[in-house]
CSV table of C-alpha atoms and ligand atoms in Angstrom, one decimal:
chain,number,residue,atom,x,y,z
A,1,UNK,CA,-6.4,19.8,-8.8
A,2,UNK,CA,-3.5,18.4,-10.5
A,3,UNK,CA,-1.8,15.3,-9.1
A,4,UNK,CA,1.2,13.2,-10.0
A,5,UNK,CA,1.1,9.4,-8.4
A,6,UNK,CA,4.2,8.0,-8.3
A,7,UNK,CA,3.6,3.9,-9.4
A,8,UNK,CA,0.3,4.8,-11.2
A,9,UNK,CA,0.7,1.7,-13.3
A,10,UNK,CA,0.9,-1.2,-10.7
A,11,UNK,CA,-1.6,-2.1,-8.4
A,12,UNK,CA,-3.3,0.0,-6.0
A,13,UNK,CA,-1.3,2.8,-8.6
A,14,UNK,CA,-4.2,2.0,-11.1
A,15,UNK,CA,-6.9,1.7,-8.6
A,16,UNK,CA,-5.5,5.7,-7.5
A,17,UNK,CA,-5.8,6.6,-10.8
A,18,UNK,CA,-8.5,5.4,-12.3
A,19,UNK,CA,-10.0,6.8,-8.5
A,20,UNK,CA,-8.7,10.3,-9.3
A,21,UNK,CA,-9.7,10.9,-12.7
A,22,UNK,CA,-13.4,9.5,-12.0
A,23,UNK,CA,-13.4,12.1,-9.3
A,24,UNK,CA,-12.4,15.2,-11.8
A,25,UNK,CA,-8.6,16.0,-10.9
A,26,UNK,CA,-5.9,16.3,-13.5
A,27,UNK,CA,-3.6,13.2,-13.3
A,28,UNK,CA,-0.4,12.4,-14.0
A,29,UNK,CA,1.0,9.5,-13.3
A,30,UNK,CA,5.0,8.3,-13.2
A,31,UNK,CA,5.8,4.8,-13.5
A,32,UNK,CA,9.4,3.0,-14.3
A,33,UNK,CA,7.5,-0.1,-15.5
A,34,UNK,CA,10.0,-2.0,-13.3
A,35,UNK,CA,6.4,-4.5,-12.1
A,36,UNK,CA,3.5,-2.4,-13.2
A,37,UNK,CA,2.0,-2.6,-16.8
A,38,UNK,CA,1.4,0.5,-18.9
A,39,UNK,CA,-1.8,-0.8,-19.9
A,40,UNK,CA,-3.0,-0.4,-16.4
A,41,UNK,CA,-3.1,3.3,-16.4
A,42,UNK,CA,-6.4,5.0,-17.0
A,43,UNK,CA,-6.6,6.3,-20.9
A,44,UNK,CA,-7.6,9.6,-19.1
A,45,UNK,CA,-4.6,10.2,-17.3
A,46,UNK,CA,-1.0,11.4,-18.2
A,47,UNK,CA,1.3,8.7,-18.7
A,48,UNK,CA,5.4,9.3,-18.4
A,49,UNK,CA,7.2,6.5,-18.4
A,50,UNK,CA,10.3,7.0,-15.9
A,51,UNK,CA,12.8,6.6,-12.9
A,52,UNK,CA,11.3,8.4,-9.5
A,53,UNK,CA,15.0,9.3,-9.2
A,54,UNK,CA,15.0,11.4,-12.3
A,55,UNK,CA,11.9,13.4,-11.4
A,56,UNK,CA,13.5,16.9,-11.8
A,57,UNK,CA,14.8,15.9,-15.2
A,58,UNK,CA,11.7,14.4,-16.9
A,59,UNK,CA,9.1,17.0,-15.6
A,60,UNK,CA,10.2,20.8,-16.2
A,61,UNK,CA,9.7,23.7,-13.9
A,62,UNK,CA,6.7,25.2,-15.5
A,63,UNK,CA,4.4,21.9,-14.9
A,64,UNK,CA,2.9,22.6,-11.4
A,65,UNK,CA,1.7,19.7,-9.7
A,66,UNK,CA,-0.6,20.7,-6.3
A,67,UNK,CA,-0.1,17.7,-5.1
A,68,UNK,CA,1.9,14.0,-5.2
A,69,UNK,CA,0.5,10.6,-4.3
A,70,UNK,CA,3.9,8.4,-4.2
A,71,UNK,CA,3.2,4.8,-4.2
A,72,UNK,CA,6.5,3.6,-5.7
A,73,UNK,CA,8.0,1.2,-4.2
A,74,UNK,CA,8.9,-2.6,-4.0
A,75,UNK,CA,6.6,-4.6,-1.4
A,76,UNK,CA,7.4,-8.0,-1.1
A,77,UNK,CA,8.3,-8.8,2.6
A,78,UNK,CA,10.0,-11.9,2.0
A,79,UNK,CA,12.2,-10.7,-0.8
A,80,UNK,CA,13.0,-7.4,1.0
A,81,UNK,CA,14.9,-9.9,3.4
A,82,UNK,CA,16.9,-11.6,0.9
A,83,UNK,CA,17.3,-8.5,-1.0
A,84,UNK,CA,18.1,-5.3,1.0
A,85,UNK,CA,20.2,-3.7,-1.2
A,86,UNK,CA,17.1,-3.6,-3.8
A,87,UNK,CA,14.5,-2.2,-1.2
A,88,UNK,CA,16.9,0.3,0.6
A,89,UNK,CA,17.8,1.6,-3.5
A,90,UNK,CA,14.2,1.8,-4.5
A,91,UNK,CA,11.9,2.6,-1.5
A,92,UNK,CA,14.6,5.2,0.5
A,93,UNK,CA,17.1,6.6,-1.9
A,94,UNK,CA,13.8,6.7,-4.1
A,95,UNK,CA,11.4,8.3,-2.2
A,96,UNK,CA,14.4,10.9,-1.0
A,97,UNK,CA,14.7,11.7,-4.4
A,98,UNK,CA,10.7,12.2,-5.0
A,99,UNK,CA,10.3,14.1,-1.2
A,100,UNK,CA,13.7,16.4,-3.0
A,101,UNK,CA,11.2,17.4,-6.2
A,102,UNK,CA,8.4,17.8,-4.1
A,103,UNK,CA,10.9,20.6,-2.0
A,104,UNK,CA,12.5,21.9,-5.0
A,105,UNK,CA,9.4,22.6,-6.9
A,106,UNK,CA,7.3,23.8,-4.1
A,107,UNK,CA,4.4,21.0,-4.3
A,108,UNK,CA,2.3,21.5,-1.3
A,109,UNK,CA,1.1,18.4,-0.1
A,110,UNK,CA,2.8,14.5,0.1
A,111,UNK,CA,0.8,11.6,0.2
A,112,UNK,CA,2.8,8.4,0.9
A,113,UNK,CA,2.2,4.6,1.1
A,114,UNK,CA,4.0,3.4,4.1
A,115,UNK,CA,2.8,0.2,5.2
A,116,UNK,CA,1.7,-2.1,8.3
A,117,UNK,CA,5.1,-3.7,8.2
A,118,UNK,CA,6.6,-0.8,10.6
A,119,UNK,CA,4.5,-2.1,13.5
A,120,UNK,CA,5.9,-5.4,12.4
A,121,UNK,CA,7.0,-7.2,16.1
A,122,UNK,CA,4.9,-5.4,18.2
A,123,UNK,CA,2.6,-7.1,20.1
A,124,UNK,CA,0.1,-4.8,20.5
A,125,UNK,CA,-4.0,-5.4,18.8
A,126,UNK,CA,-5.1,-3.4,17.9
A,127,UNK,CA,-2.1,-1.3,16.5
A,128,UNK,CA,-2.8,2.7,16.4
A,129,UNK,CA,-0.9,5.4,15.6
A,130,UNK,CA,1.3,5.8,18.7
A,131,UNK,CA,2.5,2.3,18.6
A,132,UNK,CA,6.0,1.8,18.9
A,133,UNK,CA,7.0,0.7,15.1
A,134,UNK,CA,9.1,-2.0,15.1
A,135,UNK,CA,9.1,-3.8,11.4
A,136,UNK,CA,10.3,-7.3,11.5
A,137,UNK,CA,11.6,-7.3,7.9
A,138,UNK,CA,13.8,-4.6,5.5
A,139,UNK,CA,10.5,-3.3,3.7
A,140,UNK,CA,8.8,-2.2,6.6
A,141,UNK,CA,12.3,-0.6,7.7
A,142,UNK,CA,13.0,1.2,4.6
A,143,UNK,CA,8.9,2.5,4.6
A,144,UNK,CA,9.6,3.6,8.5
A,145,UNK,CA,12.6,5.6,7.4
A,146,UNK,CA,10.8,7.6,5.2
A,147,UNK,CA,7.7,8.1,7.6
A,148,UNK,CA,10.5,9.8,9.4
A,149,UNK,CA,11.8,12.0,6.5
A,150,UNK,CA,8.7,13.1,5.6
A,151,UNK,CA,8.0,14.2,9.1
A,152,UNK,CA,11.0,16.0,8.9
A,153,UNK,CA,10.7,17.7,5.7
A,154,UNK,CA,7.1,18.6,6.4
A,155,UNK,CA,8.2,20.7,9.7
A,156,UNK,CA,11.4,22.2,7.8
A,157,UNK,CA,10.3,23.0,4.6
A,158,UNK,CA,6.2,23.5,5.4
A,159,UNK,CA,5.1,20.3,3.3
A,160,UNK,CA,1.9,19.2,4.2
A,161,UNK,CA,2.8,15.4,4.8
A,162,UNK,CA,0.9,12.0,5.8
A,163,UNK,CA,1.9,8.6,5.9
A,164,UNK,CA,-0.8,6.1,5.1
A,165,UNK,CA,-0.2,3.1,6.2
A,166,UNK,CA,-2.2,0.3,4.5
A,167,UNK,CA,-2.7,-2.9,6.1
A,168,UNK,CA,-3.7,-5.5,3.4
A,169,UNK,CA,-5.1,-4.6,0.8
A,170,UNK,CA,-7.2,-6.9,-1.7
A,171,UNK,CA,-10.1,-6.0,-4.0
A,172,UNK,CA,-10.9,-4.6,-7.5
A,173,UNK,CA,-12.2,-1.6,-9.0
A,174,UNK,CA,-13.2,-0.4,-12.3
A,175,UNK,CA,-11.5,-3.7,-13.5
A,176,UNK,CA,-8.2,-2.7,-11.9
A,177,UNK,CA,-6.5,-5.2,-10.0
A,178,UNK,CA,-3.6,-7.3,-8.4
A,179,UNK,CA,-1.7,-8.4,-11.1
A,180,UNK,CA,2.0,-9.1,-9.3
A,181,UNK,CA,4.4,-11.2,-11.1
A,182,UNK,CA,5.1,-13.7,-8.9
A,183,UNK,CA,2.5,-13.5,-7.5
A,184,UNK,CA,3.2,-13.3,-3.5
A,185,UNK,CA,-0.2,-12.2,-1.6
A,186,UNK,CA,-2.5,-15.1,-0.1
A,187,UNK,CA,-5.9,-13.8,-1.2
A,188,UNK,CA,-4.8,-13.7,-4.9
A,189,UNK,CA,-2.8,-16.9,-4.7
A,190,UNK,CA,-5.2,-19.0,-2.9
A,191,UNK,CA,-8.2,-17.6,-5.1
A,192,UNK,CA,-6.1,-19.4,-8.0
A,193,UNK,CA,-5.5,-22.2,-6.5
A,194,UNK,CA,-8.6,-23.4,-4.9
A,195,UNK,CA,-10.3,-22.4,-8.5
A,196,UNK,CA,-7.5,-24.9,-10.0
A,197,UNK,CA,-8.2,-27.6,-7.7
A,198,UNK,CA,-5.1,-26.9,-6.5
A,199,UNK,CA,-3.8,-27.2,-2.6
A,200,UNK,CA,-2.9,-23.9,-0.9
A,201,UNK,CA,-0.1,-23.8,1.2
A,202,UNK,CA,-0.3,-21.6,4.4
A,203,UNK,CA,3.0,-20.2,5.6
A,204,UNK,CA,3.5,-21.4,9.0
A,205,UNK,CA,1.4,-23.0,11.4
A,206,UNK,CA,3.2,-22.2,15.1
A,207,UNK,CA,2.5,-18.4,15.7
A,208,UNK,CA,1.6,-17.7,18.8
A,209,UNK,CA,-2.1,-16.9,17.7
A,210,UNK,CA,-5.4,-18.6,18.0
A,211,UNK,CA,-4.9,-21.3,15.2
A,212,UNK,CA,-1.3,-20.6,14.9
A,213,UNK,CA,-1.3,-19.0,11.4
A,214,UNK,CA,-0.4,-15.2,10.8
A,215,UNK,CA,-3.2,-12.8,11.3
A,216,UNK,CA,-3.9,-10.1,9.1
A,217,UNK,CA,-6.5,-6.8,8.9
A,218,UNK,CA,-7.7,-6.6,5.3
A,219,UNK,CA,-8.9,-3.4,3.4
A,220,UNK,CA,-10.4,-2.6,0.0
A,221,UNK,CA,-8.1,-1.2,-2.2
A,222,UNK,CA,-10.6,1.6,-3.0
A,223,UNK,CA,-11.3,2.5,0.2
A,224,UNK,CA,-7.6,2.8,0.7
A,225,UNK,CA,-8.4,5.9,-2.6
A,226,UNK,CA,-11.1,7.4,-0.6
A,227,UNK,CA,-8.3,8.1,2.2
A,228,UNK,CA,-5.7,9.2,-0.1
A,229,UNK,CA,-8.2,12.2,-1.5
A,230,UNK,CA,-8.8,12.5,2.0
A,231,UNK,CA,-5.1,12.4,3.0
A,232,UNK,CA,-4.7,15.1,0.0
A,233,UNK,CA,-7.2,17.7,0.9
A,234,UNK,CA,-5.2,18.1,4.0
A,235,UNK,CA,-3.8,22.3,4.2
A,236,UNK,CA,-1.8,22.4,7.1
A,237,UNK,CA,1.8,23.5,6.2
A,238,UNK,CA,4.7,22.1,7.8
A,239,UNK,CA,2.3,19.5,9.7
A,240,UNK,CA,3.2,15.8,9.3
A,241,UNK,CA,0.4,13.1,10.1
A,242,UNK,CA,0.6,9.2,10.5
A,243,UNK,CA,-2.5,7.5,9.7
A,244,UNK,CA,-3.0,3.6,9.9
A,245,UNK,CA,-6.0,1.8,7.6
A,246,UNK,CA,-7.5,-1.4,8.3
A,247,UNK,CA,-10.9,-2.5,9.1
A,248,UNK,CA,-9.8,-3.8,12.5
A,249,UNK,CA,-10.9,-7.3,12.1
A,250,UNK,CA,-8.2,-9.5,12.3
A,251,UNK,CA,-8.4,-13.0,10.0
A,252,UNK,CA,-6.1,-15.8,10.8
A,253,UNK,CA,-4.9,-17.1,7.0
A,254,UNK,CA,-6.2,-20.0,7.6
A,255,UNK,CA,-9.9,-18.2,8.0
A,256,UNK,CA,-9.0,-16.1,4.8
A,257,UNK,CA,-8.5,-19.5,2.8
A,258,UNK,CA,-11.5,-21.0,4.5
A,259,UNK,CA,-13.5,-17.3,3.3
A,260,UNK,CA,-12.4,-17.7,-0.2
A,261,UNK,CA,-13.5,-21.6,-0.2
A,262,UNK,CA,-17.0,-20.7,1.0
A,263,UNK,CA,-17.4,-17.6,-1.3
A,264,UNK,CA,-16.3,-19.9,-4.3
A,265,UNK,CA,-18.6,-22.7,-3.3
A,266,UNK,CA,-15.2,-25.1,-3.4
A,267,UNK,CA,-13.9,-27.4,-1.2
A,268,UNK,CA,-10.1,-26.7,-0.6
A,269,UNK,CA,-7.6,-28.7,0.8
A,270,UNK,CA,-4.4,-26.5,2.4
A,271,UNK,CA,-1.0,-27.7,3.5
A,272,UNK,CA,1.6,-25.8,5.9
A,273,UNK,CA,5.2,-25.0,5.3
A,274,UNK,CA,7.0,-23.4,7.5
A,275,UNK,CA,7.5,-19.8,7.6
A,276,UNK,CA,8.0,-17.1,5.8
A,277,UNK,CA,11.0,-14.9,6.4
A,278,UNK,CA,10.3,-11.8,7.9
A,279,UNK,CA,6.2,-12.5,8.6
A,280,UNK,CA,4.9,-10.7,11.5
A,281,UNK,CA,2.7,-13.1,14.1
A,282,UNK,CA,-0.6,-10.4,14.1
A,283,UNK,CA,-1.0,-6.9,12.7
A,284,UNK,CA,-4.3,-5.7,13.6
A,285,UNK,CA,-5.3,-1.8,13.5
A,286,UNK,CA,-7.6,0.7,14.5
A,287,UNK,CA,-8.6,3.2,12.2
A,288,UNK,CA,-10.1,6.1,14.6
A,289,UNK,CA,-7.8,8.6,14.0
A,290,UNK,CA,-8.5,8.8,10.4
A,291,UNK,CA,-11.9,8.3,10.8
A,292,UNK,CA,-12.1,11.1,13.4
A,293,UNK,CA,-9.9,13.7,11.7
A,294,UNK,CA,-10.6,13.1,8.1
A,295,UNK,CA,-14.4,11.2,8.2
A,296,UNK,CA,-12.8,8.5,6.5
A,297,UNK,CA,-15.2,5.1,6.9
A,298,UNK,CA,-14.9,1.9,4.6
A,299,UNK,CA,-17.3,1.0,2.5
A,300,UNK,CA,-16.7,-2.5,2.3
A,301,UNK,CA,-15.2,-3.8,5.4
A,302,UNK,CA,-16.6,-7.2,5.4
A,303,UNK,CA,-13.9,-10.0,4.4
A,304,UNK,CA,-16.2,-11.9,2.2
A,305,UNK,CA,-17.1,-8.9,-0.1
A,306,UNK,CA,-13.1,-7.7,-0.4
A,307,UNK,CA,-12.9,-11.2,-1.7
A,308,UNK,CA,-15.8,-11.2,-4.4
A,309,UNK,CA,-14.6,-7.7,-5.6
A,310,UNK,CA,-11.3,-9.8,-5.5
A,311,UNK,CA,-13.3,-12.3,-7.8
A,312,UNK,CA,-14.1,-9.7,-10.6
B,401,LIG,N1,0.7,-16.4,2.9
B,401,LIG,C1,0.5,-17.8,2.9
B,401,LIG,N2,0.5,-18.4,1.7
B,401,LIG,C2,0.7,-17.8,0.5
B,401,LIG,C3,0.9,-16.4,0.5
B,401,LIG,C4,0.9,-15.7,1.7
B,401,LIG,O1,0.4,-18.4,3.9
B,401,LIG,O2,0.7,-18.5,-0.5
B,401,LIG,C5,0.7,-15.7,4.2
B,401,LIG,C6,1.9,-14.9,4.5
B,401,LIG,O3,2.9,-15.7,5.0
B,401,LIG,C7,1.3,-13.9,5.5
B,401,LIG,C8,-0.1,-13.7,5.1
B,401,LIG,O4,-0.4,-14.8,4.2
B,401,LIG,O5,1.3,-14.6,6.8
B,401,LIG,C9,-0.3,-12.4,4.3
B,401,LIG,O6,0.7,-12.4,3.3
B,401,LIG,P1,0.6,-11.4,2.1
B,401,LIG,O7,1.8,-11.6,1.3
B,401,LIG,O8,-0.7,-11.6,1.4
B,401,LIG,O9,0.7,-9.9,2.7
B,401,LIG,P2,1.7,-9.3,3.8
B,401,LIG,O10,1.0,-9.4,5.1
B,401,LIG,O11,3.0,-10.0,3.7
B,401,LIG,O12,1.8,-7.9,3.3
């Protein structure tokens, strides 16, 4: 099978890739460089540097791609806030333009990374499918607005759609890993900083949660693969599906830093700021639906081994 991923060369990209060609499929993978690094890309796969927008230019008619995996996208919550021009640009006018090549070349099925965030405000734990979405912040807007085209272009133009949506994802494989310049994601940061000696600053301390930090459902990035292969072998033409991925063990932050200090062996101290623009309080999910209809399971669920793959 031949498959084109869409932001192949940044973080869970590489993971995807070096995934896909370890399981046998041709891949392809299409990456602007914007925040990923070309030496992140598996030697094995296809490398074209370029814009998601310019799709139909850079790949001609006669290459026939069975499938796309598009992971492209800007993440950071905070920035998407101060930034909405940036994420509505790159995550919705992009992804149009990758669902439009995907219509006009006639490739079957669409993968795409949507994201926790949509739940965002919701107050419900665990989060499943047929929660209301309700993202607190413009990423998990702009990711919700294309759940939505996807669903619609699926049922129009017999796509065979899903939306993933990753809760967070941490965790290395095959030496790929989070590599974000800044770097913005607690398990990464706070893996630096207790290793420097450092203090690690927790992002609010008055949510209206057991300890009072933010509480998050974490998920290997390969497991996270697994689904996507999954996600891929759907065949159902013009049938859209939404399917969240967690663990559905919810960690406080400050029980992630505490994790990471025990795994390490090192004492940490930790200081509290105040909040983080657009933060949801808890995002906790159940994955059943996936595991029902696809016999997705993780493989490594626990916490503490996400963060010694993390260590690698
Ligand atoms: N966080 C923190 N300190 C940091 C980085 C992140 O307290 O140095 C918090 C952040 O405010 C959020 C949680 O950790 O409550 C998870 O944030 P991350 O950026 O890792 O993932 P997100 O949930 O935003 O996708």
């Amino acid at each position: 099978m031949r498959v084109l991923i869409t932001g192949g060369a940044g973080y869970i990209g590489s993971v995807m890739t070096e995934y896909f060609v370890a399981k046998g499929f041709e891949v392809w993978v299409l990456d602007n460089l914007s925040r990923g690094y070309r030496d992140a890309v598996a030697d094995d796969a296809i490398f074209v540097e370029g814009d998601i927008n310019n799709a139909l230019e850079i790949f001609d008619s006669k290459e026939r791609f069975d499938g796309i995996i598009h992971l492209a996208a800007h993440s950071r919550v905070e920035e998407s806030v101060q930034n909405p021009s940036l994420y509505w640009e790159n995550n919705a006018v992009g992804t149009h333009s990758i669902l439009e090549f995907a219509r006009i070349r006639e490739i079957p099925r669409f993968v795409f990374a949507s994201t926790a965030a949509v739940y965002g405000l919701s107050a419900q734990s665990p989060i499943v499918e047929d929660t209301p979405p309700s993202p607190a912040n413009t990423y998990g807007m702009t990711k919700l607005t294309m759940d939505m085209a996807i669903d619609s272009y699926s049922r129009a133009y017999g796509l065979t759609g899903t939306s993933l949506r990753f809760f967070n994802v941490s965790g290395t494989y095959r030496g790929r890993r989070e590599r974000h310049l800044p770097e913005t994601h607690l398990i990464p940061i706070a893996i630096s900083k207790i290793k420097g000696g450092d203090k690690v600053t927790i992002f609010g301390s008055d949510y209206p949660t057991r300890d009072g930090t933010c509480i998050r459902d974490y998920i290997h990035v390969v497991d996270l693969a697994r689904a996507a292969e999954l996600a891929l072998g759907r065949s159902n033409e013009g049938s859209y599906k939404v399917y969240n991925l967690g663990n559905g063990n919810g960690y406080s932050n400050l029980e992630v830093v505490r994790t990471i200090s025990e795994v390490l062996g090192v004492s940490c101290e930790i200081e509290f700021s105040k909040r983080r623009d657009g933060d949801a309080p808890e995002l906790v999910t159940s994955s059943r639906l996936i595991t029902e209809e696809l016999g997705w399971t993780p493989s490594i669920p626990a916490l503490a081994d996400i963060v010694k793959s993390s260590l690698d």
